[in-house]
Amino acid sequence: MIPYTTFTRTPTIATIEFGSPAHNALSSRMLDELIEHIKSLQDDPTLKAIVIQSQGDRTFCAGADLTELLAIDSEEGGKSFFNQFAQLILAIRHCPYLILCSVQGKAIGGALGMIAASDYVIATATTQIRLSELINGIGPFVVGPAIERKMGIAAFNHMTLSPAAWHTAAYALQWGLFNEVSTDITSMHRAVQDKINEWSSYSSPAMREIKQMMWASTPRWDDLLLERASISGRLVMTKEAREALSRWKG
């Protein structure tokens, strides 16, 4: 399977799916495509919601593509790569429509930024999450504001400072990252469809106003996430980060 994103539409719902052979890890190309798909829906009077999902049933997303991380050869290149994660979060934030994310299996690092930025999240009971950036000599700088907004500073700090630890779907539900947890992937897909059917019956103008209200506390995010991408870009070029990332290659 080659890395890809697909885009499908019904009269009221858009579905964006991504996948790659590297456990659905996000490359620059995939990030660009996800951003473009979301931005292409900025002014669609018939649309009510967007679903983001990934291919397969074992891993939602392994975060940043390791091959691209290892290929970064300058701070500016690192800043550019991490800024794409920032732009994906900002595209979700600025999108006028509610975005539902369905999550199965493992979700790591940058994947949590996409999840946390989504307006509603339905996951399977076997889902596990991890903020592994510190292991790699970096840190969850770009995704941090989105995760902290959803889970609070205590849970975000705990996951950041325990980068080797996996956290359960029950933990994510308890701390507000997930809205619903289904027993398995089949029931998750059913729950997603039920929620989409519910939203389709509601007023589009009301849902757009609700989206703006829910994000009202994030006025500086465009600048903040760019600043955070710069920090990650600098750290990814340090000796500690290069050595840590090289270990994964071996």
Short mmCIF file of C-alpha atoms in Angstrom, two decimals:
data_model
loop_
_atom_site.label_atom_id
_atom_site.label_comp_id
_atom_site.label_asym_id
_atom_site.label_seq_id
_atom_site.Cartn_x
_atom_site.Cartn_y
_atom_site.Cartn_z
CA MET A 1 0.00 0.00 0.00
CA ILE A 2 1.35 3.44 -0.92
CA PRO A 3 0.65 6.47 1.33
CA TYR A 4 -2.65 8.02 0.39
CA THR A 5 -5.62 10.10 1.39
CA THR A 6 -9.11 9.67 -0.05
CA PHE A 7 -12.06 11.99 -0.05
CA THR A 8 -15.72 11.02 -0.40
CA ARG A 9 -18.97 12.97 -0.13
CA THR A 10 -22.61 12.45 0.60
CA PRO A 11 -25.01 15.40 0.40
CA THR A 12 -24.24 16.46 3.98
CA ILE A 13 -21.10 14.59 5.10
CA ALA A 14 -17.50 14.56 3.85
CA THR A 15 -15.20 11.66 4.79
CA ILE A 16 -11.42 11.93 4.66
CA GLU A 17 -9.38 8.75 5.06
CA PHE A 18 -5.60 8.41 5.20
CA GLY A 19 -3.25 5.45 5.25
CA SER A 20 0.36 4.37 4.76
CA PRO A 21 2.31 1.11 5.09
CA ALA A 22 4.24 2.67 8.01
CA HIS A 23 1.33 2.25 10.44
CA ASN A 24 -0.50 5.19 8.87
CA ALA A 25 2.38 7.54 9.77
CA LEU A 26 1.96 11.03 8.32
CA SER A 27 4.33 12.18 5.59
CA SER A 28 4.58 15.74 4.26
CA ARG A 29 2.52 14.75 1.24
CA MET A 30 -0.23 13.21 3.36
CA LEU A 31 -0.32 16.20 5.69
CA ASP A 32 -0.63 18.54 2.71
CA GLU A 33 -3.47 16.45 1.27
CA LEU A 34 -5.35 16.34 4.58
CA ILE A 35 -5.01 20.11 4.94
CA GLU A 36 -6.14 20.70 1.36
CA HIS A 37 -9.18 18.42 1.72
CA ILE A 38 -10.32 20.27 4.85
CA LYS A 39 -9.69 23.73 3.39
CA SER A 40 -11.57 22.82 0.21
CA LEU A 41 -14.72 22.56 2.32
CA GLN A 42 -14.60 26.05 3.83
CA ASP A 43 -17.71 27.32 2.06
CA ASP A 44 -20.14 24.51 1.27
CA PRO A 45 -23.75 25.35 2.18
CA THR A 46 -24.89 21.71 2.01
CA LEU A 47 -22.18 20.28 4.29
CA LYS A 48 -22.88 19.60 7.96
CA ALA A 49 -19.87 17.62 9.21
CA ILE A 50 -16.55 15.99 8.29
CA VAL A 51 -15.32 12.54 9.35
CA ILE A 52 -11.58 11.86 9.60
CA GLN A 53 -10.52 8.21 9.74
CA SER A 54 -7.55 5.99 8.90
CA GLN A 55 -7.07 2.74 7.04
CA GLY A 56 -7.00 -0.65 8.78
CA ASP A 57 -7.96 -1.82 12.24
CA ARG A 58 -4.74 -2.03 14.30
CA THR A 59 -3.19 1.45 14.21
CA PHE A 60 -4.90 4.80 13.85
CA CYS A 61 -1.64 6.67 13.22
CA ALA A 62 2.00 6.29 14.26
CA GLY A 63 2.54 10.05 14.18
CA ALA A 64 5.22 11.66 12.02
CA ASP A 65 6.78 9.63 9.22
CA LEU A 66 10.13 8.38 10.56
CA THR A 67 11.80 8.42 7.15
CA GLU A 68 11.09 12.13 6.79
CA LEU A 69 12.20 12.90 10.35
CA LEU A 70 15.53 11.20 9.66
CA ALA A 71 15.91 13.07 6.36
CA ILE A 72 15.61 16.52 7.97
CA ASP A 73 19.00 18.21 7.60
CA SER A 74 18.45 21.74 8.91
CA GLU A 75 16.51 23.68 11.53
CA GLU A 76 14.54 25.38 8.75
CA GLY A 77 13.66 22.00 7.26
CA GLY A 78 12.57 20.77 10.68
CA LYS A 79 10.48 23.87 11.25
CA SER A 80 8.83 23.38 7.86
CA PHE A 81 7.98 19.74 8.60
CA PHE A 82 6.52 20.39 12.04
CA ASN A 83 4.67 23.41 10.73
CA GLN A 84 2.65 21.04 8.57
CA PHE A 85 1.29 19.42 11.74
CA ALA A 86 0.52 22.93 12.98
CA GLN A 87 -1.30 23.75 9.76
CA LEU A 88 -3.39 20.57 10.00
CA ILE A 89 -4.47 21.48 13.54
CA LEU A 90 -5.24 25.03 12.41
CA ALA A 91 -7.21 23.77 9.40
CA ILE A 92 -9.39 21.72 11.76
CA ARG A 93 -9.72 24.67 14.13
CA HIS A 94 -10.70 27.15 11.41
CA CYS A 95 -13.00 24.76 9.55
CA PRO A 96 -16.58 26.01 10.05
CA TYR A 97 -17.98 22.47 10.22
CA LEU A 98 -17.90 19.99 13.07
CA ILE A 99 -15.19 17.37 12.61
CA LEU A 100 -15.59 13.85 13.98
CA CYS A 101 -12.51 11.62 14.29
CA SER A 102 -12.82 7.84 14.56
CA VAL A 103 -9.85 6.16 16.23
CA GLN A 104 -8.83 2.50 16.29
CA GLY A 105 -5.71 0.80 17.61
CA LYS A 106 -2.64 2.81 18.55
CA ALA A 107 -2.27 6.58 18.22
CA ILE A 108 1.15 8.11 18.80
CA GLY A 109 2.70 11.57 18.99
CA GLY A 110 1.46 13.87 16.26
CA ALA A 111 -1.65 11.74 15.79
CA LEU A 112 -2.89 13.01 19.14
CA GLY A 113 -2.84 16.56 17.81
CA MET A 114 -5.26 15.63 15.03
CA ILE A 115 -7.44 13.73 17.50
CA ALA A 116 -7.44 16.51 20.09
CA ALA A 117 -8.24 19.19 17.52
CA SER A 118 -11.27 17.26 16.29
CA ASP A 119 -14.60 18.35 17.75
CA TYR A 120 -15.84 14.86 18.60
CA VAL A 121 -13.92 11.59 18.92
CA ILE A 122 -15.21 8.02 18.92
CA ALA A 123 -12.65 5.28 19.60
CA THR A 124 -12.48 1.55 20.18
CA ALA A 125 -11.95 0.11 23.66
CA THR A 126 -8.60 -1.34 22.56
CA THR A 127 -7.23 2.03 21.44
CA GLN A 128 -3.99 3.09 23.13
CA ILE A 129 -2.37 6.53 23.08
CA ARG A 130 1.19 7.69 23.73
CA LEU A 131 3.11 10.96 23.58
CA SER A 132 6.52 9.56 22.68
CA GLU A 133 8.29 12.73 21.51
CA LEU A 134 10.62 13.07 24.50
CA ILE A 135 12.05 9.63 23.75
CA ASN A 136 13.14 11.06 20.41
CA GLY A 137 14.83 14.12 21.90
CA ILE A 138 12.02 16.47 20.90
CA GLY A 139 8.71 17.12 22.69
CA PRO A 140 5.00 17.49 21.93
CA PHE A 141 5.29 21.23 21.30
CA VAL A 142 3.02 21.61 18.27
CA VAL A 143 0.32 19.20 19.41
CA GLY A 144 0.52 20.37 23.03
CA PRO A 145 -2.01 23.24 22.88
CA ALA A 146 -4.66 21.00 21.29
CA ILE A 147 -4.12 18.21 23.81
CA GLU A 148 -4.02 20.57 26.78
CA ARG A 149 -7.24 22.24 25.59
CA LYS A 150 -9.04 18.89 25.62
CA MET A 151 -7.41 17.01 28.54
CA GLY A 152 -6.11 19.77 30.82
CA ILE A 153 -2.56 20.54 31.88
CA ALA A 154 -2.30 17.70 34.42
CA ALA A 155 -3.02 14.89 31.95
CA PHE A 156 -0.92 16.53 29.25
CA ASN A 157 2.05 16.89 31.59
CA HIS A 158 1.70 13.30 32.77
CA MET A 159 1.74 11.91 29.23
CA THR A 160 4.55 14.23 28.13
CA LEU A 161 6.79 13.18 31.02
CA SER A 162 5.94 9.49 30.66
CA PRO A 163 6.77 9.12 26.95
CA ALA A 164 7.24 5.34 27.08
CA ALA A 165 3.85 4.70 28.70
CA TRP A 166 0.77 3.63 26.79
CA HIS A 167 -2.56 5.00 28.03
CA THR A 168 -5.88 3.25 27.55
CA ALA A 169 -9.05 4.34 25.84
CA ALA A 170 -10.65 4.53 29.28
CA TYR A 171 -7.95 7.01 30.33
CA ALA A 172 -8.53 9.11 27.21
CA LEU A 173 -12.28 9.06 27.85
CA GLN A 174 -11.83 10.01 31.51
CA TRP A 175 -9.65 13.02 30.65
CA GLY A 176 -11.80 14.24 27.75
CA LEU A 177 -9.71 13.33 24.71
CA PHE A 178 -12.39 10.83 23.60
CA ASN A 179 -16.13 11.46 23.68
CA GLU A 180 -17.25 7.85 23.22
CA VAL A 181 -15.60 4.44 23.41
CA SER A 182 -17.05 1.48 21.52
CA THR A 183 -16.36 -2.19 22.25
CA ASP A 184 -14.85 -2.96 18.83
CA ILE A 185 -14.27 -1.46 15.40
CA THR A 186 -17.65 -2.58 14.04
CA SER A 187 -19.53 -0.92 16.87
CA MET A 188 -17.30 2.15 16.48
CA HIS A 189 -18.29 2.52 12.83
CA ARG A 190 -21.92 2.13 13.86
CA ALA A 191 -21.52 4.80 16.55
CA VAL A 192 -19.89 7.15 14.04
CA GLN A 193 -22.81 6.67 11.64
CA ASP A 194 -25.32 7.23 14.44
CA LYS A 195 -23.63 10.49 15.45
CA ILE A 196 -23.44 11.68 11.85
CA ASN A 197 -27.13 10.87 11.35
CA GLU A 198 -27.90 12.83 14.51
CA TRP A 199 -25.90 15.86 13.40
CA SER A 200 -27.50 15.76 9.96
CA SER A 201 -30.86 16.50 11.58
CA TYR A 202 -29.64 19.69 13.28
CA SER A 203 -29.49 23.28 12.07
CA SER A 204 -26.37 24.01 10.02
CA PRO A 205 -26.15 27.66 11.12
CA ALA A 206 -26.50 26.61 14.77
CA MET A 207 -23.75 24.00 14.47
CA ARG A 208 -21.41 26.51 12.85
CA GLU A 209 -21.98 28.97 15.67
CA ILE A 210 -21.39 26.20 18.21
CA LYS A 211 -18.08 25.35 16.51
CA GLN A 212 -16.95 28.97 16.82
CA MET A 213 -18.03 29.09 20.45
CA MET A 214 -16.09 25.93 21.33
CA TRP A 215 -12.88 27.42 19.89
CA ALA A 216 -13.30 30.94 21.28
CA SER A 217 -10.48 30.51 23.81
CA THR A 218 -7.76 29.98 21.17
CA PRO A 219 -7.20 33.41 19.53
CA ARG A 220 -3.40 33.21 19.26
CA TRP A 221 -2.99 29.70 17.93
CA ASP A 222 -1.77 30.69 14.47
CA ASP A 223 1.26 32.41 15.98
CA LEU A 224 1.64 29.99 18.88
CA LEU A 225 1.81 26.83 16.76
CA LEU A 226 4.32 28.40 14.38
CA GLU A 227 6.50 29.28 17.39
CA ARG A 228 6.18 25.71 18.64
CA ALA A 229 7.13 24.33 15.20
CA SER A 230 10.31 26.40 15.40
CA ILE A 231 11.20 24.80 18.74
CA SER A 232 10.67 21.30 17.33
CA GLY A 233 12.67 22.20 14.23
CA ARG A 234 15.60 23.28 16.38
CA LEU A 235 15.45 20.26 18.67
CA VAL A 236 15.20 17.69 15.86
CA MET A 237 18.68 18.75 14.73
CA THR A 238 20.32 18.23 18.12
CA LYS A 239 22.77 15.41 18.68
CA GLU A 240 20.38 13.78 21.16
CA ALA A 241 17.49 13.74 18.70
CA ARG A 242 19.56 12.45 15.79
CA GLU A 243 20.89 9.59 17.89
CA ALA A 244 17.44 8.72 19.25
CA LEU A 245 15.81 8.76 15.81
CA SER A 246 18.64 6.71 14.30
CA ARG A 247 17.97 3.94 16.79
CA TRP A 248 14.50 3.49 15.33
CA LYS A 249 16.02 3.09 11.88
CA GLY A 250 18.16 0.21 13.08
#
